[in-house]
Coordinates of C-alpha atoms and ligand atoms in Angstrom, one line a residue:
X1 CA 34.4 22.8 17.5
X2 CA 33.0 24.4 14.4
X3 CA 35.4 24.9 11.4
X4 CA 35.0 27.9 9.2
X5 CA 32.0 27.9 6.9
X6 CA 32.4 28.6 3.0
X7 CA 35.6 26.2 2.5
X8 CA 35.5 23.9 -0.5
X9 CA 36.0 20.4 0.9
X10 CA 36.0 16.7 0.4
X11 CA 36.2 13.2 2.0
X12 CA 37.7 10.0 1.0
X13 CA 36.5 6.9 2.9
X14 CA 34.2 4.0 2.7
X15 CA 30.6 5.2 2.0
X16 CA 27.3 3.8 2.6
X17 CA 24.4 5.5 0.7
X18 CA 20.8 5.0 0.8
X19 CA 18.8 4.7 -2.4
X20 CA 15.4 5.4 -3.6
X21 CA 14.1 2.1 -2.9
X22 CA 15.0 1.4 0.8
X23 CA 18.3 -0.4 0.1
X24 CA 21.8 0.7 0.7
X25 CA 24.6 1.1 -1.8
X26 CA 28.2 0.1 -0.5
X27 CA 31.4 1.7 -1.6
X28 CA 34.6 0.4 -0.1
X29 CA 36.3 3.6 -1.1
X30 CA 34.7 6.8 -2.6
X31 CA 35.1 10.6 -2.7
X32 CA 32.7 13.3 -2.1
X33 CA 33.6 16.9 -3.0
X34 CA 31.6 20.0 -2.0
X35 CA 31.5 23.5 -2.8
X36 CA 31.5 26.7 -0.6
X37 CA 27.8 26.6 -0.1
X38 CA 28.1 23.0 1.2
X39 CA 26.5 21.3 -1.8
X40 CA 27.9 18.0 -3.1
X41 CA 29.6 18.5 -6.5
X42 CA 31.3 15.1 -6.8
X43 CA 30.4 11.6 -5.5
X44 CA 32.1 8.6 -7.1
X45 CA 34.1 5.5 -6.4
X46 CA 36.6 6.7 -8.9
X47 CA 39.0 9.2 -7.6
X48 CA 38.7 12.8 -9.0
X49 CA 41.5 14.2 -11.1
X50 CA 44.1 16.7 -9.4
X51 CA 42.3 19.4 -11.3
X52 CA 38.8 18.5 -9.9
X53 CA 40.4 18.4 -6.4
X54 CA 42.3 21.6 -6.7
X55 CA 41.1 24.1 -3.9
X56 CA 39.5 21.5 -1.8
X57 CA 40.5 20.7 1.7
X58 CA 40.3 16.9 1.6
X59 CA 39.6 14.8 4.9
X60 CA 41.2 11.3 4.5
X61 CA 39.3 8.7 6.4
X62 CA 39.9 5.6 4.5
X63 CA 39.5 3.3 7.5
X64 CA 36.3 4.7 8.3
X65 CA 32.6 4.6 7.0
X66 CA 30.7 7.8 6.0
X67 CA 26.9 7.7 6.2
X68 CA 24.5 10.7 5.4
X69 CA 24.0 12.6 8.6
X70 CA 21.4 11.0 10.6
X71 CA 17.9 12.6 11.2
X72 CA 15.8 12.2 14.3
X73 CA 12.2 12.9 13.8
X74 CA 10.9 12.8 17.3
X75 CA 12.7 13.6 20.6
X76 CA 12.4 15.9 23.5
X77 CA 15.3 18.3 24.5
X78 CA 14.3 18.9 28.2
X79 CA 14.0 15.3 28.9
X80 CA 17.6 14.3 28.0
X81 CA 18.9 14.6 31.5
X82 CA 16.7 11.9 32.8
X83 CA 17.0 9.3 30.0
X84 CA 16.9 5.7 31.6
X85 CA 14.9 6.8 34.7
X86 CA 11.4 5.8 35.9
X87 CA 10.5 3.0 33.5
X88 CA 6.7 2.6 34.0
X89 CA 3.5 3.0 31.8
X90 CA 3.3 6.3 29.9
X91 CA 0.9 8.3 32.1
X92 CA 2.5 7.7 35.6
X93 CA 5.9 8.3 33.9
X94 CA 4.8 11.6 32.7
X95 CA 3.5 12.7 36.0
X96 CA 6.4 11.5 38.0
X97 CA 9.3 12.2 35.9
X98 CA 8.6 14.3 32.7
X99 CA 6.5 17.1 34.2
X100 CA 8.6 17.9 37.2
X101 CA 11.8 18.0 34.9
X102 CA 10.2 20.2 32.2
X103 CA 9.0 22.5 34.9
X104 CA 12.8 23.3 35.8
X105 CA 13.2 25.0 32.3
X106 CA 11.6 28.0 33.9
X107 CA 15.0 28.6 35.0
X108 CA 17.2 30.1 32.0
X109 CA 20.4 28.7 33.5
X110 CA 18.8 25.1 33.3
X111 CA 17.6 25.8 29.8
X112 CA 21.0 27.0 28.5
X113 CA 23.0 24.1 29.9
X114 CA 20.7 21.6 28.9
X115 CA 20.2 22.9 25.4
X116 CA 23.9 23.0 24.8
X117 CA 24.4 19.5 26.1
X118 CA 21.5 18.2 24.0
X119 CA 22.8 19.6 20.7
X120 CA 26.4 18.6 21.3
X121 CA 25.1 15.2 22.2
X122 CA 23.1 14.9 18.9
X123 CA 26.0 16.0 16.7
X124 CA 28.3 13.5 18.6
X125 CA 26.0 10.7 17.7
X126 CA 26.0 11.7 13.9
X127 CA 22.6 13.4 14.1
X128 CA 22.8 16.4 11.7
X129 CA 18.9 17.1 11.7
X130 CA 16.7 16.9 14.8
X131 CA 12.9 17.4 15.3
X132 CA 12.4 18.0 19.0
X133 CA 9.9 19.1 21.6
X134 CA 10.8 21.9 24.0
X135 CA 9.0 22.9 27.1
X136 CA 6.1 25.4 27.4
X137 CA 8.7 28.4 28.5
X138 CA 9.0 31.0 25.8
X139 CA 12.4 32.0 27.2
X140 CA 13.7 28.3 27.4
X141 CA 12.4 28.0 23.6
X142 CA 14.5 31.2 22.6
X143 CA 17.6 29.8 24.3
X144 CA 17.1 26.5 22.5
X145 CA 16.9 28.2 19.1
X146 CA 20.1 30.3 20.0
X147 CA 21.9 27.2 21.0
X148 CA 20.9 25.3 18.0
X149 CA 22.3 28.0 15.8
X150 CA 25.5 28.2 17.8
X151 CA 26.0 24.4 17.4
X152 CA 25.2 24.4 13.8
X153 CA 22.6 21.7 13.8
X154 CA 19.5 21.7 11.7
X155 CA 16.9 22.1 14.4
X156 CA 13.1 21.9 14.1
X157 CA 12.0 23.0 17.5
X158 CA 8.5 23.5 19.1
X159 CA 7.0 25.2 22.1
X160 CA 5.3 22.3 23.9
X161 CA 1.6 23.5 24.4
X162 CA -0.5 22.2 27.1
X163 CA -3.7 24.1 28.5
X164 CA -5.2 21.5 30.7
X165 CA -4.4 18.2 32.8
X166 CA -0.9 18.9 33.7
X167 CA 0.7 20.8 36.6
X168 CA -0.1 24.6 36.6
X169 CA 3.5 25.7 35.9
X170 CA 3.4 23.9 32.6
X171 CA 0.1 25.4 31.4
X172 CA -0.5 28.0 28.8
X173 CA -3.8 29.3 27.1
X174 CA -4.8 29.7 23.5
X175 CA -4.1 33.5 23.7
X176 CA -0.8 33.2 25.0
X177 CA 0.2 30.4 22.9
X178 CA -0.7 32.3 19.8
X179 CA 1.4 35.3 20.8
X180 CA 4.3 33.0 21.9
X181 CA 4.2 31.0 18.6
X182 CA 4.0 34.4 16.5
X183 CA 7.0 35.6 18.3
X184 CA 9.1 32.5 17.7
X185 CA 8.2 32.3 14.1
X186 CA 9.2 35.7 13.5
X187 CA 12.5 35.4 15.2
X188 CA 13.6 31.8 14.5
X189 CA 11.5 30.0 11.6
X190 CA 13.6 29.5 8.5
X191 CA 16.5 31.2 10.2
X192 CA 20.0 29.8 10.4
X193 CA 19.3 26.2 10.0
X194 CA 16.1 26.2 12.2
X195 CA 12.5 25.9 11.8
X196 CA 9.5 26.2 14.2
X197 CA 7.3 23.3 14.8
X198 CA 3.8 23.8 16.2
X199 CA 3.5 21.3 19.1
X200 CA 0.3 20.4 21.0
X201 CA 1.7 17.9 23.5
X202 CA -1.2 15.3 23.0
X203 CA -4.9 15.5 23.0
X204 CA -5.2 14.9 26.7
X205 CA -3.3 18.1 27.6
X206 CA -4.9 20.1 24.9
X207 CA -8.3 21.8 24.7
X208 CA -10.5 21.9 21.6
X209 CA -9.5 25.7 21.3
X210 CA -5.8 25.1 21.5
X211 CA -5.8 22.0 19.1
X212 CA -7.8 24.6 16.6
X213 CA -5.1 27.2 17.0
X214 CA -2.3 24.5 16.2
X215 CA -4.2 23.4 13.1
X216 CA -4.5 27.0 11.9
X217 CA -1.1 28.4 12.7
X218 CA 0.7 25.3 11.2
X219 CA -1.4 25.8 8.0
X220 CA -0.9 29.4 7.9
X221 CA 3.0 29.4 8.3
X222 CA 3.4 25.9 6.5
X223 CA 5.3 24.7 9.6
X224 CA 5.7 21.1 10.7
X225 CA 3.2 20.1 13.4
X226 CA 4.3 17.4 16.0
X227 CA 2.1 15.6 18.5
X228 CA 1.7 12.2 20.0
X229 CA -1.0 9.6 19.1
X230 CA -2.2 6.2 20.2
X231 CA 1.0 5.3 22.2
X232 CA -0.7 3.5 25.2
X233 CA -4.1 2.0 26.0
X234 CA -4.8 4.2 29.0
X235 CA -3.9 7.3 27.0
X236 CA -6.4 6.3 24.2
X237 CA -9.2 5.6 26.7
X238 CA -8.5 9.1 28.5
X239 CA -8.5 10.8 25.2
X240 CA -11.8 9.3 24.2
X241 CA -13.3 10.3 27.5
X242 CA -12.2 13.8 27.0
X243 CA -13.6 14.0 23.4
X244 CA -16.7 11.9 23.7
X245 CA -18.1 13.2 20.3
X246 CA -15.0 12.0 18.4
X247 CA -15.1 8.7 16.6
X248 CA -11.3 7.9 17.3
X249 CA -8.1 9.4 18.4
X250 CA -7.0 10.4 15.1
X251 CA -10.4 11.9 14.4
X252 CA -9.8 14.3 17.3
X253 CA -6.7 15.8 15.7
X254 CA -8.3 15.7 12.2
X255 CA -11.5 17.5 13.4
X256 CA -9.3 20.5 14.6
X257 CA -7.2 20.6 11.4
X258 CA -4.1 19.0 13.0
X259 CA -3.6 16.2 10.3
X260 CA -1.9 17.4 7.2
X261 CA 1.1 16.6 5.2
X262 CA 3.5 18.2 7.6
X263 CA 2.2 16.5 10.6
X264 CA 4.5 14.2 12.7
X265 CA 2.5 11.8 14.9
X266 CA 4.8 10.1 17.4
X267 CA 4.3 6.4 18.1
X268 CA 0.8 5.3 16.7
X269 CA 1.2 1.8 17.8
X270 CA -2.5 1.0 18.4
X271 CA -4.2 2.8 15.5
X272 CA -7.2 1.2 14.1
X273 CA -7.6 0.4 10.4
X274 CA -10.0 3.4 10.0
X275 CA -7.6 5.7 11.8
X276 CA -4.8 4.6 9.5
X277 CA -6.9 5.2 6.4
X278 CA -7.7 8.6 7.7
X279 CA -3.9 9.4 8.3
X280 CA -3.0 7.9 5.0
X281 CA -5.6 10.0 3.3
X282 CA -4.3 13.3 5.2
X283 CA -0.6 12.2 4.1
X284 CA 0.5 12.7 7.8
X285 CA 3.6 10.7 9.1
X286 CA 3.5 8.2 11.8
X287 CA 6.9 8.4 13.7
X288 CA 8.0 5.0 15.0
X289 CA 9.9 5.1 18.2
X290 CA 10.9 1.7 19.0
X291 CA 13.3 2.2 22.0
X292 CA 10.7 4.3 23.8
X293 CA 8.0 1.8 22.8
X294 CA 10.0 -0.8 24.6
X295 CA 11.1 1.1 27.7
X296 CA 7.6 2.3 28.5
X297 CA 6.2 -1.2 27.6
X298 CA 3.9 0.5 25.0
X299 CA 3.7 -2.0 22.4
X300 CA 5.4 -2.8 19.1
X301 CA 4.4 -0.9 16.1
X302 CA 4.2 -3.2 12.9
X303 CA 6.3 -0.9 10.8
X304 CA 6.7 -3.2 7.7
X305 CA 3.0 -3.9 7.6
X306 CA 2.3 -0.3 7.6
X307 CA 4.9 0.6 5.0
X308 CA 2.9 -1.9 2.7
X309 CA -0.1 0.0 3.5
X310 CA 1.7 2.9 2.0
X311 CA 1.5 5.0 5.0
X312 CA 4.2 7.8 5.4
X313 CA 6.6 6.7 8.2
X314 CA 9.4 8.2 10.2
X315 CA 11.8 7.2 13.0
X316 CA 13.0 9.0 16.1
X317 CA 14.7 8.4 19.5
X318 CA 11.8 9.9 21.7
X319 CA 14.3 10.6 24.5
X320 CA 13.7 10.4 27.4
X321 CA 11.3 7.5 27.0
X322 CA 14.0 6.5 24.5
X323 CA 17.2 6.3 26.6
X324 CA 19.6 7.0 23.7
X325 CA 20.1 9.9 21.4
X326 CA 21.7 7.7 18.7
X327 CA 19.9 7.0 15.7
X328 CA 22.2 4.1 15.1
X329 CA 21.0 2.6 18.4
X330 CA 17.5 3.3 17.3
X331 CA 18.0 1.5 14.0
X332 CA 19.3 -1.6 15.9
X333 CA 16.3 -1.6 18.2
X334 CA 13.9 -1.2 15.1
X335 CA 15.1 -4.3 13.7
X336 CA 15.1 -6.2 17.0
X337 CA 11.5 -5.1 17.9
X338 CA 10.2 -6.0 14.5
X339 CA 11.6 -9.6 15.0
X340 CA 9.5 -10.0 18.2
X341 CA 6.4 -8.7 16.5
X342 CA 6.9 -11.0 13.7
X343 CA 7.4 -13.9 16.2
X344 CA 4.3 -13.2 18.0
X345 CA 2.1 -11.9 15.3
X346 CA 2.7 -14.7 12.6
X347 CA 3.1 -12.0 10.0
X348 CA 5.9 -10.9 7.9
X349 CA 6.9 -7.9 10.1
X350 CA 10.7 -8.2 9.8
X351 CA 12.9 -5.0 9.3
X352 CA 16.5 -5.4 8.3
X353 CA 19.2 -3.1 8.9
X354 CA 19.1 -1.6 5.3
X355 CA 15.5 -0.5 5.7
X356 CA 16.3 0.8 9.2
X357 CA 19.2 3.0 8.1
X358 CA 17.4 4.0 5.0
X359 CA 14.6 5.1 7.3
X360 CA 16.9 7.1 9.7
X361 CA 18.3 9.0 6.7
X362 CA 16.6 9.5 3.4
X363 CA 13.2 8.1 4.6
X364 CA 13.3 10.8 7.4
X365 CA 14.3 13.4 5.1
X366 CA 11.3 12.6 2.9
X367 CA 9.0 12.7 5.8
X368 CA 9.9 16.3 6.6
X369 CA 9.7 17.1 2.7
X370 CA 13.6 17.7 2.6
X371 CA 14.9 16.4 -0.8
X372 CA 18.3 18.2 -0.2
X373 CA 19.5 15.9 2.5
X374 CA 19.4 12.2 3.5
X375 CA 21.6 10.7 0.9
X376 CA 24.8 11.6 -1.3
X377 CA 24.2 12.8 -4.7
X378 CA 25.4 15.7 -6.7
X379 CA 23.5 19.0 -5.6
X380 CA 22.7 17.6 -2.2
X381 CA 23.9 19.0 1.0
X382 CA 27.2 17.5 2.5
X383 CA 25.6 16.4 5.8
X384 CA 27.9 13.5 6.9
X385 CA 28.4 11.2 9.9
X386 CA 31.8 9.5 9.8
X387 CA 32.0 6.4 11.9
X388 CA 35.2 4.6 13.1
X389 CA 34.1 1.0 13.3
X390 CA 37.4 -0.1 14.9
X391 CA 35.9 1.4 18.1
X392 CA 33.4 -1.4 18.5
X393 CA 34.1 -4.0 21.1
X394 CA 37.6 -4.8 20.4
X395 CA 38.3 -7.6 17.9
X396 CA 41.7 -8.8 17.1
X397 CA 42.9 -8.0 13.5
X398 CA 42.8 -11.5 12.6
X399 CA 39.1 -12.0 13.5
X400 CA 38.1 -8.7 12.1
X401 CA 39.5 -9.7 8.7
X402 CA 37.0 -12.5 8.6
X403 CA 34.0 -10.3 8.7
X404 CA 35.6 -7.3 6.7
X405 CA 33.2 -6.7 3.9
X406 CA 31.6 -3.2 4.2
X407 CA 28.1 -4.7 4.8
X408 CA 29.5 -6.9 7.6
X409 CA 31.4 -3.8 9.0
X410 CA 28.0 -1.8 8.8
X411 CA 26.2 -4.7 10.8
X412 CA 28.8 -4.4 13.5
X413 CA 28.3 -0.7 13.7
X414 CA 24.6 -1.3 14.3
X415 CA 24.6 -4.2 16.6
X416 CA 28.0 -3.6 18.4
X417 CA 27.4 0.2 18.7
X418 CA 30.0 2.1 20.7
X419 CA 29.0 5.5 22.0
X420 CA 32.2 7.1 20.7
X421 CA 31.9 5.5 17.2
X422 CA 31.0 8.6 15.3
X423 CA 34.3 10.5 14.9
X424 CA 33.3 13.3 12.6
X425 CA 29.9 15.1 11.8
X426 CA 29.6 17.6 9.1
X427 CA 26.7 19.8 8.1
X428 CA 26.8 21.7 4.8
X429 CA 30.4 20.5 4.5
X430 CA 31.2 22.2 7.8
X431 CA 32.7 20.3 10.7
X432 CA 30.3 20.7 13.6
X433 CA 31.8 17.8 15.9
X434 CA 35.0 16.2 15.9
X435 CA 36.1 13.6 18.4
X436 CA 39.5 13.4 16.8
X437 CA 41.9 16.1 15.9
X438 CA 41.4 17.2 12.4
Ligands
GUN1 N1 2.8 11.6 25.3 C1 2.7 12.9 25.9 N2 3.8 13.5 26.1 C2 4.8 12.5 26.0 C3 6.1 12.4 26.3 O1 6.6 13.4 26.7 N3 6.8 11.4 25.9 C4 6.1 10.4 25.4 N4 6.8 9.2 25.1 N5 5.0 10.2 25.1 C5 4.3 11.5 25.4
FE2 FE1 7.6 11.9 22.6

């Protein structure tokens, strides 16, 4: 599927581009050009001159909509196969579905097939950057990094670390974790388009020693650190039972050095005022996972309220508690869940499409301190998702014409999402997925 790297290229289509203030700009027709390094050299609604276009291979998609490549900040590669199964509360769902599935990754053949399928599926949904948990198996992690490089996706991947309260086949210990992480960092961190992520699963499955190690390694190597926090009331109670000296769940991670500006904290639905102040102070990111929060009945995070508190926020699919790898689907659910919260909470918790799509692109890029992706501008990377909105539930031409502004087309893309809507995905100007013949 991948085209040759290092070509000068371009795209002419409708373009939706997030701005710095959480809004979107709409261009009915615009042109993007990029150089051999995949960096954008031209972005304008005025067409370039023949001279400016010379030497570029131009993709003409005037009936389609280009968005910056979507960024998924929290998901689980080994869980994709059982997405949609076993809706229950978090802890029984982990025991009955998640742990047995993750144990299967002891088999390299399973790891290879699932990794290939996972990255292809991300690209087919327009996701160009993914931050994902793997399993505890070193060999499966190596396979995932190799497959990510083959697929061409920007992949931030973490060996999922657990040294207690999970089945024996998922356990590691601090000594082994240190060795495994050193090996993966040496081989894959900042290689190809990949980065290593330090990944203590959550406090329930990690000893104090393991959490300390995670804090140290993520600081020493300046990697991201991902974990879960305050997703479910039983999880919170159990965490406080295991760490009786801690003032709160967030304080547990803070005590062991796991809260810093590269920490991605999944969920965070039930965080107290004090915990949010601590997290804001540490500049850590809370990653909202609305589909998952709905599926497991975990609760509804008041995204816009926390935005007003100046917390750093992200958005992720959290497959398989989330049942779709599509960030467009996630954006839709983000707006729908926010309306429910606003209805019951009597507060201004509403999130509109523009906010949701901004979060899925430029907002998530900022959360992982990538100012080279997430929007279109000269000098940024040409990471692009091209969407064919005529693939929504069919409308007659006549009907379609009544709601044909680009803003209306985008609303259709989000709310009448079709799984085959993304037709082309590019990273650094390189075609990494094409549903169509190019
Ligand atoms: N908390 C700890 N592990 C997990 C997981 O795999 N999924 C979700 N949703 N929450 C978790
Ligand atoms: Fe998760």
